[in-house]
Coordinates of C-alpha atoms in Angstrom, one line a residue:
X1 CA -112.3 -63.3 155.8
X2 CA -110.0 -61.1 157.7
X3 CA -107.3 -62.1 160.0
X4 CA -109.0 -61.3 163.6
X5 CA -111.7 -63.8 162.4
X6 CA -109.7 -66.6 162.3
X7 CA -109.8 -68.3 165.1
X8 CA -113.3 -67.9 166.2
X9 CA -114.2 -68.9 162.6
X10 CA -112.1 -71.9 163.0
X11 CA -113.1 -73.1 166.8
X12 CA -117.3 -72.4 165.3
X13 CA -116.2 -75.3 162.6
X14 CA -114.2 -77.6 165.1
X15 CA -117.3 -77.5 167.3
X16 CA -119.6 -78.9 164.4
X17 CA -117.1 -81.1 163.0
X18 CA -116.3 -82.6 166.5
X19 CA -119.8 -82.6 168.4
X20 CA -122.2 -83.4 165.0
X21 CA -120.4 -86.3 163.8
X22 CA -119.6 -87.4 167.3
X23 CA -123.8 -87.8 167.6
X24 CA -124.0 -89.4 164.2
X25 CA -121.4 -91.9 165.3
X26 CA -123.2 -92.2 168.9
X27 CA -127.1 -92.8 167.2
X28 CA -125.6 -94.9 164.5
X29 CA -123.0 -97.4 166.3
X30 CA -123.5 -97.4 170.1
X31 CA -126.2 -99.9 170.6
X32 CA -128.8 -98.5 173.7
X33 CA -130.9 -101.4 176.3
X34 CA -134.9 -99.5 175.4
X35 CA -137.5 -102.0 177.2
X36 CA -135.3 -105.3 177.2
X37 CA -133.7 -104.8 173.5
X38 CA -130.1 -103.7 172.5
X39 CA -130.1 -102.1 169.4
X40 CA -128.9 -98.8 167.8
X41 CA -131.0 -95.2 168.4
X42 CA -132.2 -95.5 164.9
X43 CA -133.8 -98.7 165.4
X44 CA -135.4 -97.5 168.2
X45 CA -137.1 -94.6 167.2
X46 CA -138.8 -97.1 164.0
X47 CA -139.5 -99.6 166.6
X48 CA -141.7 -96.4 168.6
X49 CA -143.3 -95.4 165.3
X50 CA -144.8 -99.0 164.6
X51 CA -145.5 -99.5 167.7
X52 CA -147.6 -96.1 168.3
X53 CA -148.5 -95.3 165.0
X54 CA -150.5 -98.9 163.7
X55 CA -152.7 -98.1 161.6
X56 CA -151.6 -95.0 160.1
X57 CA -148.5 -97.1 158.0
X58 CA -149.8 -98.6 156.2
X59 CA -151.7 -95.6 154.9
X60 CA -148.5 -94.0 154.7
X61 CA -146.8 -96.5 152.9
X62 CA -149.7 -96.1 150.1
X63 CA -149.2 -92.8 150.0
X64 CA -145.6 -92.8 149.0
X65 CA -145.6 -95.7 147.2
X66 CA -148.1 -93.6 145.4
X67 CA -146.2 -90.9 144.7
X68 CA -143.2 -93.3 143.9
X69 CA -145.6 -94.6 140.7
X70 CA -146.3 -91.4 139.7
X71 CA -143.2 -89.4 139.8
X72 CA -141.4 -90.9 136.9
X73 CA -144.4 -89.4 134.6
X74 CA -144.4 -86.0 136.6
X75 CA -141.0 -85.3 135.7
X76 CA -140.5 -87.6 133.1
X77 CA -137.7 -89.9 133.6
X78 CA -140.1 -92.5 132.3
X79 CA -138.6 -92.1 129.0
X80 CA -134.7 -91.6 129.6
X81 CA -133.9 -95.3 128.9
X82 CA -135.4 -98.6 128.1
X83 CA -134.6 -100.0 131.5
X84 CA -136.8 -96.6 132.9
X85 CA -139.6 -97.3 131.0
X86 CA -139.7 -100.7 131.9
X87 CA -139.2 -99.9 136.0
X88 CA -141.8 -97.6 135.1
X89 CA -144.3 -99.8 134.5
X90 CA -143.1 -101.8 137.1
X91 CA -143.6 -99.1 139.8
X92 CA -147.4 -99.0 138.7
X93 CA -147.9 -102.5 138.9
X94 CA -146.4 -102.2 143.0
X95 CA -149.0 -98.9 143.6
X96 CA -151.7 -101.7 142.3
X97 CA -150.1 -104.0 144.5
X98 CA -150.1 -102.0 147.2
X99 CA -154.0 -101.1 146.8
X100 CA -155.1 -104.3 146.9
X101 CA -153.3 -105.3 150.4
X102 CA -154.1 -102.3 151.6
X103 CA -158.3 -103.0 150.7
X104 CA -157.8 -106.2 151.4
X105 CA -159.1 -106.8 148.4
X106 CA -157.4 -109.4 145.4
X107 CA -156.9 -112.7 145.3
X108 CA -156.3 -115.3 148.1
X109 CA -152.4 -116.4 147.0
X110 CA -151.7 -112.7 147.6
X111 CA -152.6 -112.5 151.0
X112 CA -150.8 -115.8 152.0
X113 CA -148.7 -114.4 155.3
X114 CA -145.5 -115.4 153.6
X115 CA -146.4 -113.4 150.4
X116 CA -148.0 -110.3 150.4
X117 CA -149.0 -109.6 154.2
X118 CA -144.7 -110.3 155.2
X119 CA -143.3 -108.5 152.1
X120 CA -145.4 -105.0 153.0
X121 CA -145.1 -105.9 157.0
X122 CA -141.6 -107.0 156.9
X123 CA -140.3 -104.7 154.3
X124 CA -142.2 -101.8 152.9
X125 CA -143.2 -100.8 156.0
X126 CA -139.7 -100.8 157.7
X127 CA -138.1 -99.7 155.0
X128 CA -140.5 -96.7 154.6
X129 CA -139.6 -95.4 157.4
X130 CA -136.3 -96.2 158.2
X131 CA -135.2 -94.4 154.7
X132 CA -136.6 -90.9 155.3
X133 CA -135.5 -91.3 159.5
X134 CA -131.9 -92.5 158.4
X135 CA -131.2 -90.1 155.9
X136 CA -131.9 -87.6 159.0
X137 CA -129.3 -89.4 161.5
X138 CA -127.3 -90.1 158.4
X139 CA -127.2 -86.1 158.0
X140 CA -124.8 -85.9 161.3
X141 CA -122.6 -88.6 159.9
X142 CA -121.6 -87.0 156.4
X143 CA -122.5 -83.4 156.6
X144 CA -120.0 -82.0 158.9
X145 CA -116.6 -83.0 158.0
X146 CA -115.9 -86.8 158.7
X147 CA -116.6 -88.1 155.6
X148 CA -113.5 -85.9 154.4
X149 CA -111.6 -86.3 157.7
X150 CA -112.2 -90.2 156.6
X151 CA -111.7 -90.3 152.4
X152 CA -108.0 -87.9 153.4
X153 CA -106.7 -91.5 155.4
X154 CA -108.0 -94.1 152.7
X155 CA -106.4 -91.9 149.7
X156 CA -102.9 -93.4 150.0
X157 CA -104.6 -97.3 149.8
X158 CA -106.8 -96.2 147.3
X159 CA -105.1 -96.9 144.3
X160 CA -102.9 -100.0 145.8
X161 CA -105.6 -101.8 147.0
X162 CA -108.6 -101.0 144.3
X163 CA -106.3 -99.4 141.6
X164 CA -108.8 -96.1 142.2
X165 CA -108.1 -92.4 142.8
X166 CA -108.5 -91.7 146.4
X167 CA -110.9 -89.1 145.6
X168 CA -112.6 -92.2 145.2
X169 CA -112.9 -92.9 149.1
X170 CA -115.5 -90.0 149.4
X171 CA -117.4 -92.3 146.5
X172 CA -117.0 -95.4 148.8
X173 CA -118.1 -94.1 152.3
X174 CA -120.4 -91.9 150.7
X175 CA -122.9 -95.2 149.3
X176 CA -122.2 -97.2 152.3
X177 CA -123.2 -94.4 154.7
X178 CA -125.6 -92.4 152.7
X179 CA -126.7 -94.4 149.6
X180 CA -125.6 -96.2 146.6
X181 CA -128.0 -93.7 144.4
X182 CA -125.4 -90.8 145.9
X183 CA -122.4 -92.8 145.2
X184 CA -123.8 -93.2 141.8
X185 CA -124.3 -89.6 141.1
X186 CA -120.9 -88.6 142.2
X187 CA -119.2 -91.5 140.7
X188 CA -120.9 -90.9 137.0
X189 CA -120.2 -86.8 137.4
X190 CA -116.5 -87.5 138.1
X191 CA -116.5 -89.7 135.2
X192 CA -118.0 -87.0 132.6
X193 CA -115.7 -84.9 134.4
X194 CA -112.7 -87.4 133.0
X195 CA -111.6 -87.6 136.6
X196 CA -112.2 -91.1 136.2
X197 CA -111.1 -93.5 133.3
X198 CA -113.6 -96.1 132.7
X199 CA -111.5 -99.4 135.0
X200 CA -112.0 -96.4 137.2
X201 CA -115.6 -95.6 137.3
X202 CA -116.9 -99.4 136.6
X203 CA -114.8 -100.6 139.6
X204 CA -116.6 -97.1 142.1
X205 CA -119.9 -98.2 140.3
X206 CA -119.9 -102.2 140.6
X207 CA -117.6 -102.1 144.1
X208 CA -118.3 -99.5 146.3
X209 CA -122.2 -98.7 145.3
X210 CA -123.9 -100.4 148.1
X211 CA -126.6 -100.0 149.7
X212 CA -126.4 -98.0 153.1
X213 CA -126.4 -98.4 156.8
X214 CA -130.2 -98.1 156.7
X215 CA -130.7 -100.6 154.6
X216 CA -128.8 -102.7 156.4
X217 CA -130.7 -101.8 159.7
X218 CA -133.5 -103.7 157.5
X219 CA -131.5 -106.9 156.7
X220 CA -130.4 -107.3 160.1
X221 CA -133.6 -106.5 161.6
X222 CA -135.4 -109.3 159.0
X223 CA -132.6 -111.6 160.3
X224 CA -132.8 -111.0 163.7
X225 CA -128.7 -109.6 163.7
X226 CA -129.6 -106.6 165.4
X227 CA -127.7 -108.1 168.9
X228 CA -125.3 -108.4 167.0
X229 CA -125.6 -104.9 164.6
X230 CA -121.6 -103.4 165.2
X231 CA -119.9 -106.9 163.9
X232 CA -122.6 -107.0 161.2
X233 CA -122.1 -103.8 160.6
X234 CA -118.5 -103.2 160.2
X235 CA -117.6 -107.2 159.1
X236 CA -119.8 -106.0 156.0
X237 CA -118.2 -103.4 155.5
X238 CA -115.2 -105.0 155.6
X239 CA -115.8 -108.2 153.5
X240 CA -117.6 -105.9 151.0
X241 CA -114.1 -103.7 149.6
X242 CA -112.0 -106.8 149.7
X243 CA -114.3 -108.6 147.6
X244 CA -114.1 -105.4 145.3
X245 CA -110.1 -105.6 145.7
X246 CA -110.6 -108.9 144.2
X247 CA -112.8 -108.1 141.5
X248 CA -110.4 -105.4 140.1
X249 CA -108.1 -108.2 139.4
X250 CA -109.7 -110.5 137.7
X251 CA -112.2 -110.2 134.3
X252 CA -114.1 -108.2 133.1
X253 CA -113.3 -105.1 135.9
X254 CA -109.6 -105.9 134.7
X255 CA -110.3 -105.6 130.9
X256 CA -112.4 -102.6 131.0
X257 CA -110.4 -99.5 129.4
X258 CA -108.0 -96.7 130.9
X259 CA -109.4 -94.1 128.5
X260 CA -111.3 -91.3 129.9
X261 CA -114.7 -90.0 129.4
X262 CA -115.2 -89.7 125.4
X263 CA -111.6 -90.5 125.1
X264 CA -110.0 -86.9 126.1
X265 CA -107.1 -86.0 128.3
X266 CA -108.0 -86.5 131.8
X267 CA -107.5 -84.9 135.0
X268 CA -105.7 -87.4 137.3
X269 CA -105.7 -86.8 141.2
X270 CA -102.2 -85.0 143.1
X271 CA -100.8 -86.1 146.1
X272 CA -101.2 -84.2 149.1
X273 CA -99.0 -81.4 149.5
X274 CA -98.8 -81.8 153.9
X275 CA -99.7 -84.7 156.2
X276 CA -101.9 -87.0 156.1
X277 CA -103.7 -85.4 159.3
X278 CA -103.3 -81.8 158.6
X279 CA -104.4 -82.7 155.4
X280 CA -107.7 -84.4 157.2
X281 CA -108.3 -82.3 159.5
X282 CA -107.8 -79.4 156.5
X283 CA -110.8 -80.7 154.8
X284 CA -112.7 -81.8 157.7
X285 CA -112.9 -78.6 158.9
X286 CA -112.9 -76.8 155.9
X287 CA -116.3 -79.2 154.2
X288 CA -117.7 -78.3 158.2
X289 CA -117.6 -74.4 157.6
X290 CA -119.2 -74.7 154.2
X291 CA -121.8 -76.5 155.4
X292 CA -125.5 -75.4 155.8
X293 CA -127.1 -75.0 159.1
X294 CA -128.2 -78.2 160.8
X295 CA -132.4 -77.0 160.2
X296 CA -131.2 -76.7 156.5
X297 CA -129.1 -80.1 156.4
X298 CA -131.7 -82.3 157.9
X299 CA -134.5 -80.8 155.9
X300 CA -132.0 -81.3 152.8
X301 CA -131.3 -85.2 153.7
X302 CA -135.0 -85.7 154.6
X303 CA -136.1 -84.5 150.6
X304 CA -133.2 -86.8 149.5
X305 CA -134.6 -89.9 151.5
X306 CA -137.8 -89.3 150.8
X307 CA -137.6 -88.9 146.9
X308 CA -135.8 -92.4 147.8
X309 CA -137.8 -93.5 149.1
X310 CA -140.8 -93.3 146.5
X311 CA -138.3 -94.3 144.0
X312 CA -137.7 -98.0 146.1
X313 CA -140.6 -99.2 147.7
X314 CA -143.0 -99.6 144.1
X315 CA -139.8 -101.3 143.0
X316 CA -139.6 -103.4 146.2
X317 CA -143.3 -104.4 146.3
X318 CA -143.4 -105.3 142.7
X319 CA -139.7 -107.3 141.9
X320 CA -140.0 -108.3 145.2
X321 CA -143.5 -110.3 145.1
X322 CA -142.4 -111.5 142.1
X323 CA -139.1 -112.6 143.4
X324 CA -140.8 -114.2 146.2
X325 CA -143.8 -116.1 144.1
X326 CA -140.9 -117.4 141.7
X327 CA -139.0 -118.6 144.7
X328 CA -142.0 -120.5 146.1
X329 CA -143.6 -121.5 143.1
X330 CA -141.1 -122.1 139.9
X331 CA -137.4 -124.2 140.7
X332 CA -136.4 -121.0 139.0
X333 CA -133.7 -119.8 141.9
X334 CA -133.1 -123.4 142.9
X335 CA -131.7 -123.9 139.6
X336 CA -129.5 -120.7 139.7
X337 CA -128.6 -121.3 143.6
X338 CA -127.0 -124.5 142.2
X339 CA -124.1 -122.7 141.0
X340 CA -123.5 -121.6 144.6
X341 CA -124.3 -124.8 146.6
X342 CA -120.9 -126.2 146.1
X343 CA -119.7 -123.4 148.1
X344 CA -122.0 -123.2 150.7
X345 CA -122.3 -127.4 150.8
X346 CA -118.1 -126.8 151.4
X347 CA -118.4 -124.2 154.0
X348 CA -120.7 -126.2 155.9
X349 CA -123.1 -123.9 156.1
X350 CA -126.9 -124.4 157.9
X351 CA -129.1 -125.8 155.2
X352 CA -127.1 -125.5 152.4
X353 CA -129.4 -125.6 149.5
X354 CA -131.6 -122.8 151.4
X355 CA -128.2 -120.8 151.7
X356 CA -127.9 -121.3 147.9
X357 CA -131.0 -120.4 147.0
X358 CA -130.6 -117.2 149.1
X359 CA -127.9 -116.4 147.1
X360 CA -129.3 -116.9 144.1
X361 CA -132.5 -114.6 144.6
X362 CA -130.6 -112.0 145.9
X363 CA -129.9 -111.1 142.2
X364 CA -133.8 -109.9 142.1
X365 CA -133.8 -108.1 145.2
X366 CA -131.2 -107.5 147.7
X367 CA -133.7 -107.4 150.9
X368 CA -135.4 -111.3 149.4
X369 CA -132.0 -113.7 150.7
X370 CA -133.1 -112.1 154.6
X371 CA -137.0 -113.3 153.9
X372 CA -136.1 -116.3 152.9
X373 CA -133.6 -117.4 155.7
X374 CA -135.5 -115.2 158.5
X375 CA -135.3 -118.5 160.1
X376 CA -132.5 -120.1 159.4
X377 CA -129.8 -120.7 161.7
X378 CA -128.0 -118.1 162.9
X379 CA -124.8 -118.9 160.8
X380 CA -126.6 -119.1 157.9
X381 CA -128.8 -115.8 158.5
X382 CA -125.4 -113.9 159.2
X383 CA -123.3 -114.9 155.9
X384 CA -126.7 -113.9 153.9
X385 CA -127.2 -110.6 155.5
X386 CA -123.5 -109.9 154.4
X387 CA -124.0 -111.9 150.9
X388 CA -127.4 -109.1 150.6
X389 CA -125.1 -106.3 150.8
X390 CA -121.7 -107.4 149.7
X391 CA -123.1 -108.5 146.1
X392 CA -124.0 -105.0 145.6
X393 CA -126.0 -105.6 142.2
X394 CA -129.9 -106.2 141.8
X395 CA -132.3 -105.6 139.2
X396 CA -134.6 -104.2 141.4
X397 CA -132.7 -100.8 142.0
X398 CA -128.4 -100.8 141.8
X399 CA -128.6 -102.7 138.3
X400 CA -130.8 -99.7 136.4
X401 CA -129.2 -97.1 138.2
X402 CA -126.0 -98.2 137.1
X403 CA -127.2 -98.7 133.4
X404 CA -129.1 -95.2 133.5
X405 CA -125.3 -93.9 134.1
X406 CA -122.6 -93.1 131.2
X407 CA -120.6 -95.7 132.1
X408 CA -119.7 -98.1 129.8
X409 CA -120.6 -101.2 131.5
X410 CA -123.0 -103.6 130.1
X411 CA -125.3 -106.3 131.8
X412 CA -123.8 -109.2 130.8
X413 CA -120.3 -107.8 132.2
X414 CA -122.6 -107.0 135.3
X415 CA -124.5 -110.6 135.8
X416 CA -120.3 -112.0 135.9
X417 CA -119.4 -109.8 138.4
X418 CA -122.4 -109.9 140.8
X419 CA -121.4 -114.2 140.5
X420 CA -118.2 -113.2 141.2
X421 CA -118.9 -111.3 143.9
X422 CA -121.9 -113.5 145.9
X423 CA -119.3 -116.1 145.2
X424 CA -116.3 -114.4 146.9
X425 CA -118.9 -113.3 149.6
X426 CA -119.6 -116.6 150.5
X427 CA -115.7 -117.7 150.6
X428 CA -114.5 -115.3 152.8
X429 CA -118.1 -114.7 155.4
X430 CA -118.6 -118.0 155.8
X431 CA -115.3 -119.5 158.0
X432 CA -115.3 -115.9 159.7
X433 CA -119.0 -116.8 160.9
X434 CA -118.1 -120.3 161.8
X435 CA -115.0 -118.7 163.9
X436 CA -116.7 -115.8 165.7
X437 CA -120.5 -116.6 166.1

């Protein structure tokens, strides 16, 4: 690239770095009046789709979750790991699911409106669209430079705070604005890579692997947050890394090894040779001119959400009614949500025991704690949304991606720290809700 070029070469990237991820912060964290409700663009544009589009969803729904049951046998990662196989089967048992609600056909417990009718209407719906339509808006947010311009300013806390690389802030934003599969797959390449020792990738894997903004659309949406989306938002965001900087300290994050991938030298991170901002603004501008046109990014994030997509919603409908029948019909999750009603009994939360039990089930799926306090008080809805998100692991989806990975983590070192961290969660949310809401 010659020298003449320079400029106009630069001032072409500053204009996509600046004006994309100016609209990806402006559709994702400005909230907009539309007929008598504040909420963000995103929300909006689902909101119009449901509201149009009726009957087509459902039949849209089936046709993904359909392709969601078939895909692991099309390119067969039915048969990577036990836990595939197993979600597998499960993913055929939501497409039969799935059938029968659409048909109408199956037995009358199914079709109970707080069973089958609110999981698909309250759930797999919304969450079927709002997957493939974030990962669009989402596309403006982390494929123009800010994600870089962001990770460059949390390096030098990085390894203070969470005792991580601070190539491991592009590992962090990366899950909670795009997805915690993403974050995954970056986090278990750099760890083959033996760019991070194992502490290092089971704290990115357990800690920073959340679920992303769209997902949290649906949670607050369930829980009727949505007024109040940017303190949800960022309060979650918040609460969920110092819950991880308190993880880190204490068993078993804090006994896992420092030894590298197969137990080989590894390549540990430099410091930056300039400022922090040059620095920044370096790779902001430099990951902007790499990037692919907008047409090509969009379709790109749209493949990505919707392959997501088929992967989640089987899961969903299946874990999830059976989440929800054990919750209404066995004392299964009272029993577990006993180890948490001390705390919530102590914070003086809403309804306690329901609070508790919340917690508990949130183990199953991270979207059943908003179902079953949809209508709860508004403390007690707000310190479960951020409980949903903040406790990271589920079985339904984070817990088999994590144990599909070559990390060394296994699921009894994994049930600990999701107590420890719904536990945590629940300290810190609840006397913040009590103070602000």
């Amino acid at each position: 690239m010659g020298t003449g070029g320079g400029p106009q070469f630069l001032s072409k990237e500053v204009a996509k770095l600046v004006l994309f991820s100016s609209l990806g912060i402006f559709l994702f964290f400005v909230p907009m009046t539309v007929g008598g409700t504040s909420s963000i663009s995103l929300d909006h544009m689902v909101t119009w789709i449901r509201e149009t589009f009726p009957s087509l969803l459902p039949v849209y729904a089936l046709i993904v979750i359909l392709g969601g049951a078939l895909r692991p046998w099309i390119v067969g990662s039915w048969n990577r790991s036990r836990m595939d196989r197993v979600f597998a089967v499960f993913k055929g048992f939501g497409l039969f699911i799935a059938l029968l609600l659409v048909s109408g056909v199956g037995p009358s417990w199914l079709f109970a409106p707080d069973i089958g009718p609110f999981l698909f209407d309250k759930l797999v719906i919304p969450v079927g669209l709002l997957v493939p339509i974030g990962s669009v808006f989402l596309t403006l947010l982390v494929g123009y430079g800010l994600l870089e311009f962001v990770g460059v300013f949390l390096r030098p806390v990085m390894r203070r705070i969470w005792h991580t690389p601070g190539r491991s802030a592009i590992d962090a934003v990366a899950s909670f604005v795009g997805s915690y599969s993403i974050g995954l797959l970056i986090t278990n390449r750099l760890y083959r890579e033996r760019r991070y020792t194992v502490k290092e990738a089971t704290i990115i894997a357990t800690g920073f692997s959340t679920v992303s903004a769209t997902f949290m659309v649906v949670v607050a949406k369930t829980l009727g947050l949505m007024p109040y989306w940017n303190l949800y938002f960022w309060l979650t965001l918040v609460i969920t890394f110092l819950v991880t900087a308190i993880t880190v300290r204490i068993p078993p994050i804090s006994r896992k090894s420092d030894a590298y991938h197969g137990g080989d030298a590894g390549h540990p991170e430099s410091a930056p040779a300039t400022s922090l901002m040059r620095t920044a603004w370096r790779e902001a501008v430099t990951a902007a001119g790499k990037s692919p046109s907008l047409g090509r990014n969009v379709w790109d994030h749209l493949k990505d959400g919707l392959v997501m997509t088929m992967e989640i919603l089987p899961s969903i409908l299946s874990v999830g009614l059976i989440g929800l029948l054990l919750a209404k019909y066995t004392p299964l999750f009272d029993w577990i949500g006993y180890l948490f009603f001390p705390f919530t009994w102590l914070l003086q939360l809403p309804e306690p025991l329901l609070a508790a039990k919340a917690a508990a089930v949130e183990i199953a799926e991270m979207f059943l704690p908003a179902l079953l306090t949809a209508d709860a008080p508004l403390v007690t809805r707000f310190v479960i949304g951020i409980v949903s998100v903040s406790s990271i692991l589920f079985f339904s989806a984070s817990i088999p991606c994590i144990l599909s990975t070559e990390i060394p983590v296994h699921m009894g070192e994994l049930l600990i720290i999701w107590m420890e961290r719904t536990i945590l969660t629940l300290l810190i949310a609840a006397p913040l809700a009590h103070l602000i809401l």
